[in-house]
Coordinates of C-alpha atoms and ligand atoms in Angstrom, one line a residue:
M11 CA 108.5 121.1 150.7
K12 CA 109.9 120.4 147.1
T13 CA 112.3 122.8 145.7
I14 CA 112.4 124.0 142.1
K15 CA 115.5 121.9 141.5
E16 CA 113.6 118.8 142.6
F17 CA 110.8 119.5 140.2
Q18 CA 113.1 120.3 137.3
S19 CA 115.1 117.1 138.0
I20 CA 111.8 115.0 137.7
L21 CA 110.2 117.0 134.9
I22 CA 112.8 118.0 132.6
P23 CA 114.4 114.5 131.9
E24 CA 110.7 113.4 131.2
F25 CA 110.1 116.3 128.9
T26 CA 113.5 115.7 127.2
R27 CA 112.4 111.9 126.6
S28 CA 109.2 113.0 125.2
L29 CA 110.8 115.7 122.8
D30 CA 113.3 113.0 121.7
K31 CA 110.7 110.4 121.0
F32 CA 108.6 112.9 119.0
V33 CA 111.6 113.9 117.1
D34 CA 112.6 110.2 116.2
S35 CA 108.9 109.2 115.4
S36 CA 107.3 112.1 113.5
F37 CA 107.3 112.9 110.0
L38 CA 110.9 113.8 110.3
K39 CA 112.2 110.4 110.5
N40 CA 112.2 110.1 106.6
Y41 CA 114.3 113.4 106.4
I42 CA 117.8 112.4 107.8
E43 CA 119.3 116.0 107.4
L44 CA 116.3 117.8 108.9
T45 CA 116.5 115.5 111.9
E46 CA 120.0 116.1 112.3
I47 CA 119.2 119.8 112.5
Y48 CA 116.4 119.4 114.9
K49 CA 118.7 117.5 117.2
Y50 CA 121.4 120.2 116.9
H51 CA 119.3 123.1 117.4
L52 CA 117.4 121.6 120.3
G53 CA 120.7 120.4 121.9
L54 CA 119.6 116.8 121.9
D55 CA 122.8 115.7 120.8
D56 CA 124.8 117.8 123.2
D57 CA 125.1 118.4 127.0
W58 CA 122.4 120.2 128.9
S59 CA 124.0 123.7 128.7
K60 CA 123.4 123.8 125.1
Q61 CA 119.8 122.8 125.3
G62 CA 118.3 126.1 126.5
K63 CA 116.9 126.8 129.9
R64 CA 113.5 124.9 129.1
I65 CA 111.6 127.5 130.9
R66 CA 108.5 127.4 129.0
P67 CA 107.9 123.6 129.4
L68 CA 108.7 123.5 132.8
L69 CA 106.2 126.2 133.3
T70 CA 103.4 124.3 131.4
L71 CA 104.1 121.0 133.5
M72 CA 104.3 122.7 136.8
C73 CA 101.2 124.7 136.0
C74 CA 99.5 121.6 135.2
A75 CA 100.7 119.7 138.4
G76 CA 99.4 123.0 140.2
T77 CA 95.9 122.2 139.3
D78 CA 96.5 118.7 141.3
A79 CA 96.0 116.9 137.7
K80 CA 98.5 114.5 136.3
W81 CA 101.3 116.6 134.8
Q82 CA 102.2 113.9 132.3
K83 CA 99.0 114.7 130.4
S84 CA 100.6 118.0 129.6
L85 CA 103.9 116.5 128.0
P86 CA 102.8 117.0 124.3
A87 CA 101.8 120.7 125.0
A88 CA 105.2 121.1 126.6
V89 CA 107.0 119.8 123.6
S90 CA 104.8 121.7 121.2
I91 CA 105.7 125.0 122.9
E92 CA 109.4 124.4 123.3
L93 CA 109.1 123.6 119.5
I94 CA 107.6 126.9 118.7
H95 CA 110.2 128.7 120.9
N96 CA 113.0 126.9 119.1
F97 CA 111.5 127.6 115.6
S98 CA 111.2 131.4 116.6
L99 CA 114.8 131.3 117.6
I100 CA 116.0 129.8 114.1
H101 CA 114.1 132.4 112.3
D102 CA 115.0 135.3 114.5
D103 CA 118.9 134.4 114.0
I104 CA 118.1 134.7 110.3
E105 CA 116.2 138.0 110.6
D106 CA 118.9 139.4 113.1
N107 CA 122.0 138.1 111.3
G108 CA 122.6 136.2 114.8
L109 CA 125.7 133.9 114.1
I110 CA 125.9 132.4 117.5
R111 CA 123.1 130.5 119.5
R112 CA 123.6 129.0 122.8
G113 CA 127.3 129.0 122.4
K114 CA 127.5 127.5 118.9
D115 CA 126.9 128.3 115.4
A116 CA 123.2 129.4 114.6
V117 CA 121.4 126.9 112.4
W118 CA 121.3 129.0 109.2
V119 CA 125.0 129.4 109.6
K120 CA 125.9 125.8 109.7
W121 CA 123.2 124.8 107.0
G122 CA 122.6 127.9 105.1
L123 CA 119.6 130.2 104.8
S124 CA 117.3 128.2 102.8
H125 CA 117.6 125.2 105.2
G126 CA 117.5 127.5 108.0
L127 CA 114.0 128.6 107.0
N128 CA 113.0 125.0 106.1
A129 CA 114.0 123.7 109.5
G130 CA 112.2 126.6 111.1
D131 CA 109.1 125.9 109.1
A132 CA 109.2 122.2 109.7
M133 CA 109.6 122.7 113.5
F134 CA 106.5 125.2 113.4
T135 CA 104.3 122.5 111.7
S136 CA 105.5 119.8 114.1
A137 CA 104.6 121.8 117.1
F138 CA 101.0 121.6 115.9
K139 CA 101.3 118.0 115.1
V140 CA 102.5 116.9 118.6
L141 CA 99.9 119.3 120.4
L142 CA 97.1 117.3 118.5
T143 CA 98.3 114.2 120.3
L144 CA 96.9 115.7 123.5
K145 CA 93.7 114.1 122.5
D146 CA 95.0 110.7 123.6
N147 CA 94.7 112.0 127.2
V148 CA 92.3 114.9 127.5
S149 CA 89.0 115.5 125.7
E150 CA 88.6 116.8 122.2
N151 CA 87.3 120.2 123.6
I152 CA 90.3 120.8 125.6
T153 CA 92.4 119.7 122.8
L154 CA 90.8 122.3 120.5
K155 CA 91.0 124.9 123.1
A156 CA 94.9 124.2 123.2
V157 CA 95.3 124.4 119.4
E158 CA 93.3 127.7 119.4
L159 CA 95.6 128.9 122.3
L160 CA 98.6 128.1 120.6
A161 CA 97.6 129.5 117.2
E162 CA 96.7 132.8 119.0
T163 CA 100.2 133.1 120.7
C164 CA 101.9 132.6 117.3
G165 CA 100.1 135.4 115.9
Q166 CA 101.2 137.6 118.9
L167 CA 104.8 136.4 118.4
T168 CA 104.9 137.5 114.9
M169 CA 103.6 140.8 115.7
G170 CA 105.9 141.5 118.4
Q171 CA 109.0 140.2 116.2
F172 CA 107.4 142.7 113.4
L173 CA 107.6 145.6 115.9
D174 CA 110.9 144.8 117.2
I175 CA 112.6 144.8 113.9
D176 CA 110.4 148.0 112.8
F177 CA 111.6 149.8 115.9
E178 CA 115.4 149.5 114.9
E179 CA 114.8 152.1 112.1
R180 CA 112.8 154.3 114.3
E181 CA 114.3 157.3 116.2
F182 CA 111.5 157.4 118.9
V183 CA 109.6 154.5 120.5
S184 CA 107.3 155.1 123.4
A185 CA 107.1 153.0 126.5
D186 CA 103.6 151.8 125.6
E187 CA 104.8 150.7 122.3
Y188 CA 108.0 149.0 124.0
L189 CA 105.5 147.2 126.1
Q190 CA 103.3 145.9 123.3
M191 CA 106.3 144.6 121.4
I192 CA 107.8 142.4 124.4
N193 CA 104.5 141.4 125.3
G194 CA 104.0 139.8 121.9
K195 CA 107.7 138.9 121.4
T196 CA 108.3 137.3 124.7
A197 CA 105.7 137.4 127.3
A198 CA 103.0 135.9 124.9
L199 CA 104.6 132.5 124.7
I200 CA 105.5 132.3 128.6
S201 CA 101.9 133.3 129.5
C202 CA 100.6 130.5 126.8
S203 CA 103.0 128.1 128.7
T204 CA 101.3 128.9 132.1
K205 CA 97.6 129.0 130.9
M206 CA 98.3 125.9 128.8
G207 CA 98.9 124.1 132.2
A208 CA 95.7 125.5 133.7
L209 CA 93.7 124.5 130.7
I210 CA 95.1 121.0 130.5
G211 CA 94.7 120.5 134.2
G212 CA 91.0 121.1 133.9
F213 CA 90.5 124.4 135.3
P214 CA 87.8 126.8 134.1
P215 CA 88.7 130.1 132.1
E216 CA 88.6 132.4 135.1
E217 CA 91.5 130.4 136.7
Q218 CA 93.2 130.1 133.6
K219 CA 93.3 133.8 133.1
K220 CA 95.1 134.0 136.4
Y221 CA 97.6 131.5 135.3
H222 CA 98.1 133.7 132.1
D223 CA 98.5 137.0 134.0
F224 CA 101.1 135.2 136.0
G225 CA 102.9 134.1 132.9
K226 CA 102.5 137.5 131.4
A227 CA 104.1 139.5 134.1
L228 CA 107.0 136.8 134.6
G229 CA 107.5 137.1 130.7
I230 CA 107.6 140.9 130.7
A231 CA 110.1 141.1 133.8
F232 CA 112.0 138.5 132.0
Q233 CA 112.4 140.4 129.0
M234 CA 113.1 143.6 130.8
Y235 CA 115.9 141.9 132.9
D236 CA 117.3 140.6 129.5
D237 CA 117.4 144.2 128.3
W238 CA 119.2 145.1 131.6
L239 CA 121.8 142.1 130.7
G240 CA 122.2 143.7 127.0
V241 CA 123.7 147.0 128.4
W242 CA 125.1 146.2 131.7
G243 CA 125.5 142.4 132.0
D244 CA 128.6 140.5 132.6
F245 CA 129.7 138.7 129.0
K246 CA 131.4 135.9 131.2
N247 CA 128.1 135.2 132.9
T248 CA 125.6 135.6 130.2
G249 CA 127.3 135.0 126.9
K250 CA 125.5 138.2 125.7
S251 CA 127.6 140.9 124.2
T252 CA 127.6 143.9 126.7
T253 CA 126.6 147.1 125.3
G254 CA 125.8 145.1 122.0
D255 CA 122.1 146.5 122.0
I256 CA 123.5 150.0 122.0
V257 CA 125.9 149.2 119.0
E258 CA 123.1 147.4 117.2
G259 CA 120.6 150.4 117.5
K260 CA 118.1 148.0 119.5
K261 CA 115.1 149.7 121.0
T262 CA 115.4 148.0 124.5
L263 CA 114.1 149.4 127.7
P264 CA 117.4 151.2 128.8
I265 CA 117.8 152.8 125.5
I266 CA 114.3 154.0 125.2
L267 CA 114.4 155.4 128.5
G268 CA 117.9 156.8 127.9
I269 CA 116.7 158.8 124.6
K270 CA 113.8 160.3 126.7
N271 CA 115.7 160.9 129.8
S272 CA 119.5 161.5 129.0
T273 CA 120.3 164.4 126.7
R274 CA 124.0 163.4 126.1
F275 CA 122.8 159.7 125.4
A276 CA 120.0 160.8 122.9
E277 CA 122.5 163.2 121.2
K278 CA 125.3 160.7 120.9
L279 CA 122.9 158.0 119.5
K280 CA 121.4 160.4 116.9
Q281 CA 125.0 161.0 115.5
G282 CA 124.8 157.3 113.8
K283 CA 127.3 154.5 113.9
I284 CA 128.1 153.8 117.5
S285 CA 131.5 152.0 118.2
Q286 CA 132.3 149.6 120.9
N287 CA 134.1 152.0 123.0
S288 CA 131.6 154.7 122.8
A289 CA 128.8 152.1 123.8
I290 CA 130.9 151.4 127.0
E291 CA 130.9 155.1 127.8
M292 CA 127.3 155.5 127.1
A293 CA 126.3 152.7 129.2
Q294 CA 128.1 154.4 132.0
W295 CA 126.2 157.6 131.2
L296 CA 122.8 155.8 131.6
K297 CA 123.9 154.5 135.2
E298 CA 124.9 158.3 136.0
D299 CA 121.8 159.6 134.5
G300 CA 119.5 157.4 136.6
I301 CA 118.4 155.2 133.9
E302 CA 119.6 151.9 135.2
K303 CA 117.5 152.7 138.5
L304 CA 114.5 153.2 136.3
V305 CA 115.0 149.9 134.3
I306 CA 115.5 148.0 137.7
D307 CA 112.5 149.8 139.3
T308 CA 110.4 148.8 136.2
Y309 CA 111.4 145.0 136.2
T310 CA 111.1 144.9 139.8
Q311 CA 107.4 146.2 139.5
W312 CA 106.5 143.5 137.0
T313 CA 108.2 140.9 139.3
E314 CA 105.7 142.1 142.1
N315 CA 102.8 141.6 139.6
A316 CA 104.0 138.2 138.8
F317 CA 103.9 137.6 142.6
I318 CA 100.4 139.0 143.1
S319 CA 99.1 136.9 140.4
L320 CA 100.8 133.8 141.7
K321 CA 99.0 134.4 145.1
E322 CA 95.8 134.8 143.7
M323 CA 95.9 131.6 141.6
K324 CA 94.4 128.4 142.8
C325 CA 97.5 126.1 143.0
T326 CA 98.8 123.4 145.3
K327 CA 101.1 124.7 147.8
L328 CA 104.0 122.6 146.6
V329 CA 103.9 124.1 143.1
R330 CA 103.1 127.6 144.3
N331 CA 106.4 127.6 146.5
A332 CA 108.5 126.2 143.6
L333 CA 107.1 128.9 141.2
I334 CA 108.0 131.7 143.6
E335 CA 111.5 130.1 143.7
L336 CA 111.6 129.9 139.9
T337 CA 110.4 133.3 139.6
N338 CA 113.2 134.6 141.9
N339 CA 115.7 132.6 140.3
L340 CA 114.9 133.7 136.7
L341 CA 115.3 137.4 137.6
I342 CA 118.6 136.9 138.8
R343 CA 119.8 134.6 136.5
K344 CA 123.5 134.5 135.4
K345 CA 123.1 132.4 132.2
Ligands
GRG8 C1 105.6 131.8 116.0 C2 104.4 132.2 113.5 C3 105.6 132.6 114.6 C4 106.6 133.4 114.3 C5 107.7 133.8 115.2 C6 110.8 135.0 114.6 C7 109.8 135.3 115.5 C8 108.2 135.1 114.9 C9 109.9 135.6 116.7 C10 111.0 135.8 117.5 C11 110.7 136.2 118.9 C12 112.0 136.1 119.8 C13 113.3 135.5 119.3 C14 111.7 136.5 120.9 C15 112.9 136.3 121.9 C16 112.3 135.7 123.1 C17 113.3 135.1 124.2 C18 113.4 135.9 125.5 C19 114.3 134.4 124.0 C20 115.2 133.8 124.9 O1 114.4 132.9 125.7 P1 115.1 131.9 126.8 O2 116.2 132.8 127.5 O3 116.0 131.0 125.6 O4 114.2 131.2 127.5 P2 116.7 129.6 125.9 O5 118.1 129.4 125.1 O6 117.2 129.5 127.3 O7 115.8 128.7 125.3

């Protein structure tokens, strides 16, 4: 049996080589400063801890392997999806005024707002350029379907981000609206990653749908767990500012459920600007009023949904077992 660690140790270095090669050989090579920004943000000139978890490319490569096809065929798609993810982080930091990304200055902090936008735009464009190189190893029809899938996903990401920012100004957001927002902002690219692997591996649409459903449930649980970390996580382990989401007025799952089910929490939030000390106390109220349990129950249910889809997917035993392990690891992650 191969563990997820063994898969990672084979697939991720190969993925990083493809990403590196693409960055060095694409249209960027004529723009030295832009190349520098890419390498900085993608962590290519740094140690692995600054590269991000690489979950999305790992999923694409593994899901392609799960169809019993050669996973190497899906490398351009894995690179392309990671570029879209990283582009969205560059723009997200600008929109959110985020100063630090993966433990170092965000791109816009280091190079300024305009170049932050420019680097993001270049990264978005290059994602589609690399995706088109799929056609060297798969049919033009599959390549076209892959481009369609990524373009559709980008639309969903934009919508999710729009809602996320919109919700900050709203007093009340329903659970359904929240679900729609995280489905766009986070789950769309994760389900695109899993479906992309099945598509490139040559599976028919009904099988691709099961891979999509697995990625969607995983992505939703992943974001809900992130929301839990944003209120009760340990800063030492996560690097995320504990209670920061309460101070910033984000409409994350604990906060939405708190507004609905904890009168003292809702009242305090209505009073306006929340200090760090108040946020610590409010996080404790949410625990006492049963909100933390509701959050854990909700993301546990989505994790179960991911396992159900994983069971229904046609997939090699080796990959299925490793995906089960990956799902478990992601939802108890400490990074
Ligand atoms: C794609 C056209 C287009 C627009 C993008 C800016 C934007 C619109 C979307 C931002 C969406 C966003 C920032 C979602 C958060 C997703 C998320 C969970 C990020 C963290 O993912 P990890 O934990 O990060 O995989 P690492 O650092 O490990 O790569």
